Amino acid sequence: GAGCSIDPEVERVLKEFNGADKPIGAICIAPTVVVRALGKGIVTIGSDADTASAIEAMGGHHMNCAVTEIAVDPENKIVTAPAYMCDASLADIAAGIEKAVTATVELAG
């Protein structure tokens, strides 16, 4: 939920990446960790309303996405994919993850 805590080292690394203008890629439930650390970001975990609400409460913006879609936040250089947060075939999950990896590498320049 919105009151979750994260490992301090993970929080430090995410903040340093963001501060250094480096891209962050996150899949499945991990986008919630990114928003918790940064207090911002456009992300997706698919379409789970409770998790999306927690993301919004932590300062992020949630985009509903199908498993094969991704959310790209170019301002904060965050790329996310819902992956296993969706009930989908492994092929569809892999397609979304592949898109997220490609977009993250593109943001890295």
C-alpha positions as a LaTeX table, in Angstrom:
\begin{tabular}{lrrr}
\hline
Residue & $x$ (\AA) & $y$ (\AA) & $z$ (\AA) \\
\hline
Gly1 & 0.00 & 0.00 & 0.00 \\
Ala2 & 0.86 & 3.67 & 0.03 \\
Gly3 & 2.48 & 3.32 & 3.45 \\
Cys4 & 4.98 & 0.70 & 2.30 \\
Ser5 & 8.66 & 0.93 & 3.05 \\
Ile6 & 11.59 & $-0.01$ & 0.84 \\
Asp7 & 15.15 & $-1.01$ & 1.51 \\
Pro8 & 17.21 & 2.17 & 2.11 \\
Glu9 & 19.92 & 1.04 & $-0.32$ \\
Val10 & 17.36 & 0.49 & $-3.09$ \\
Glu11 & 15.90 & 3.94 & $-2.38$ \\
Arg12 & 19.36 & 5.52 & $-2.50$ \\
Val13 & 20.21 & 3.91 & $-5.84$ \\
Leu14 & 16.89 & 4.90 & $-7.43$ \\
Lys15 & 17.27 & 8.50 & $-6.25$ \\
Glu16 & 20.85 & 8.65 & $-7.51$ \\
Phe17 & 19.86 & 7.24 & $-10.91$ \\
Asn18 & 17.05 & 9.76 & $-11.18$ \\
Gly19 & 19.30 & 12.61 & $-10.04$ \\
Ala20 & 21.95 & 11.61 & $-12.60$ \\
Asp21 & 19.34 & 11.55 & $-15.38$ \\
Lys22 & 19.83 & 7.81 & $-15.91$ \\
Pro23 & 16.88 & 5.70 & $-17.08$ \\
Ile24 & 15.07 & 3.35 & $-14.72$ \\
Gly25 & 13.24 & 0.29 & $-16.00$ \\
Ala26 & 10.82 & $-1.59$ & $-13.74$ \\
Ile27 & 8.43 & $-4.48$ & $-14.35$ \\
Cys28 & 5.63 & $-6.23$ & $-12.50$ \\
Ile29 & 5.15 & $-4.72$ & $-8.99$ \\
Ala30 & 8.54 & $-2.92$ & $-9.05$ \\
Pro31 & 7.09 & 0.36 & $-10.41$ \\
Thr32 & 5.54 & 0.89 & $-6.98$ \\
Val33 & 9.03 & 0.77 & $-5.46$ \\
Val34 & 10.24 & 3.39 & $-7.94$ \\
Val35 & 7.37 & 5.73 & $-7.09$ \\
Arg36 & 7.86 & 5.13 & $-3.36$ \\
Ala37 & 11.52 & 6.10 & $-3.66$ \\
Leu38 & 11.06 & 9.11 & $-5.94$ \\
Gly39 & 7.58 & 10.33 & $-4.98$ \\
Lys40 & 6.86 & 10.87 & $-8.67$ \\
Gly41 & 6.68 & 9.20 & $-12.03$ \\
Ile42 & 4.30 & 7.92 & $-14.66$ \\
Val43 & 4.19 & 4.14 & $-14.31$ \\
Thr44 & 2.05 & 1.08 & $-14.94$ \\
Ile45 & 1.36 & $-2.14$ & $-13.09$ \\
Gly46 & $-1.43$ & $-3.07$ & $-15.49$ \\
Ser47 & $-4.93$ & $-2.32$ & $-14.27$ \\
Asp48 & $-5.13$ & $-3.36$ & $-10.60$ \\
Ala49 & $-7.20$ & $-0.56$ & $-9.04$ \\
Asp50 & $-5.90$ & $-0.95$ & $-5.48$ \\
Thr51 & $-2.24$ & $-0.85$ & $-6.50$ \\
Ala52 & $-2.90$ & 2.02 & $-8.92$ \\
Ser53 & $-4.54$ & 3.93 & $-6.07$ \\
Ala54 & $-1.48$ & 3.36 & $-3.85$ \\
Ile55 & 0.79 & 4.64 & $-6.63$ \\
Glu56 & $-1.28$ & 7.80 & $-6.91$ \\
Ala57 & $-1.24$ & 8.27 & $-3.12$ \\
Met58 & 2.58 & 8.08 & $-3.16$ \\
Gly59 & 2.81 & 10.90 & $-5.71$ \\
Gly60 & 3.00 & 8.90 & $-8.92$ \\
His61 & 0.64 & 8.72 & $-11.85$ \\
His62 & $-0.64$ & 5.30 & $-12.90$ \\
Met63 & $-1.46$ & 4.44 & $-16.52$ \\
Asn64 & $-3.70$ & 1.44 & $-17.14$ \\
Cys65 & $-1.93$ & $-0.75$ & $-19.68$ \\
Ala66 & $-2.45$ & $-4.15$ & $-21.25$ \\
Val67 & 0.28 & $-6.71$ & $-20.60$ \\
Thr68 & 1.88 & $-6.04$ & $-24.00$ \\
Glu69 & 1.96 & $-2.26$ & $-23.44$ \\
Ile70 & 4.40 & $-0.09$ & $-21.50$ \\
Ala71 & 4.38 & 3.28 & $-19.79$ \\
Val72 & 7.18 & 5.69 & $-20.63$ \\
Asp73 & 7.80 & 8.77 & $-18.52$ \\
Pro74 & 10.32 & 10.71 & $-20.62$ \\
Glu75 & 10.71 & 13.54 & $-18.10$ \\
Asn76 & 11.79 & 11.23 & $-15.28$ \\
Lys77 & 13.26 & 8.57 & $-17.59$ \\
Ile78 & 11.12 & 5.77 & $-16.13$ \\
Val79 & 9.93 & 2.84 & $-18.23$ \\
Thr80 & 7.52 & 0.26 & $-16.80$ \\
Ala81 & 5.67 & $-2.85$ & $-17.91$ \\
Pro82 & 2.93 & $-4.75$ & $-16.04$ \\
Ala83 & 4.33 & $-8.25$ & $-16.72$ \\
Tyr84 & 3.10 & $-10.75$ & $-14.11$ \\
Met85 & 0.66 & $-8.24$ & $-12.60$ \\
Cys86 & $-1.60$ & $-9.32$ & $-15.48$ \\
Asp87 & $-3.15$ & $-12.72$ & $-16.02$ \\
Ala88 & $-1.65$ & $-13.37$ & $-19.43$ \\
Ser89 & 0.32 & $-15.81$ & $-21.53$ \\
Leu90 & 4.06 & $-15.99$ & $-21.12$ \\
Ala91 & 4.45 & $-14.81$ & $-24.72$ \\
Asp92 & 2.43 & $-11.65$ & $-24.02$ \\
Ile93 & 4.30 & $-11.01$ & $-20.76$ \\
Ala94 & 7.61 & $-11.40$ & $-22.61$ \\
Ala95 & 6.47 & $-9.02$ & $-25.37$ \\
Gly96 & 5.74 & $-6.28$ & $-22.84$ \\
Ile97 & 9.03 & $-6.82$ & $-21.02$ \\
Glu98 & 10.93 & $-6.72$ & $-24.31$ \\
Lys99 & 9.29 & $-3.39$ & $-25.18$ \\
Ala100 & 10.25 & $-2.01$ & $-21.77$ \\
Val101 & 13.88 & $-3.11$ & $-22.11$ \\
Thr102 & 14.11 & $-1.59$ & $-25.60$ \\
Ala103 & 12.60 & 1.71 & $-24.44$ \\
Thr104 & 14.92 & 1.85 & $-21.39$ \\
Val105 & 17.99 & 1.29 & $-23.59$ \\
Glu106 & 16.75 & 4.01 & $-25.98$ \\
Leu107 & 16.43 & 6.47 & $-23.08$ \\
Ala108 & 20.01 & 5.65 & $-22.11$ \\
Gly109 & 21.09 & 6.98 & $-25.50$ \\
\hline
\end{tabular}
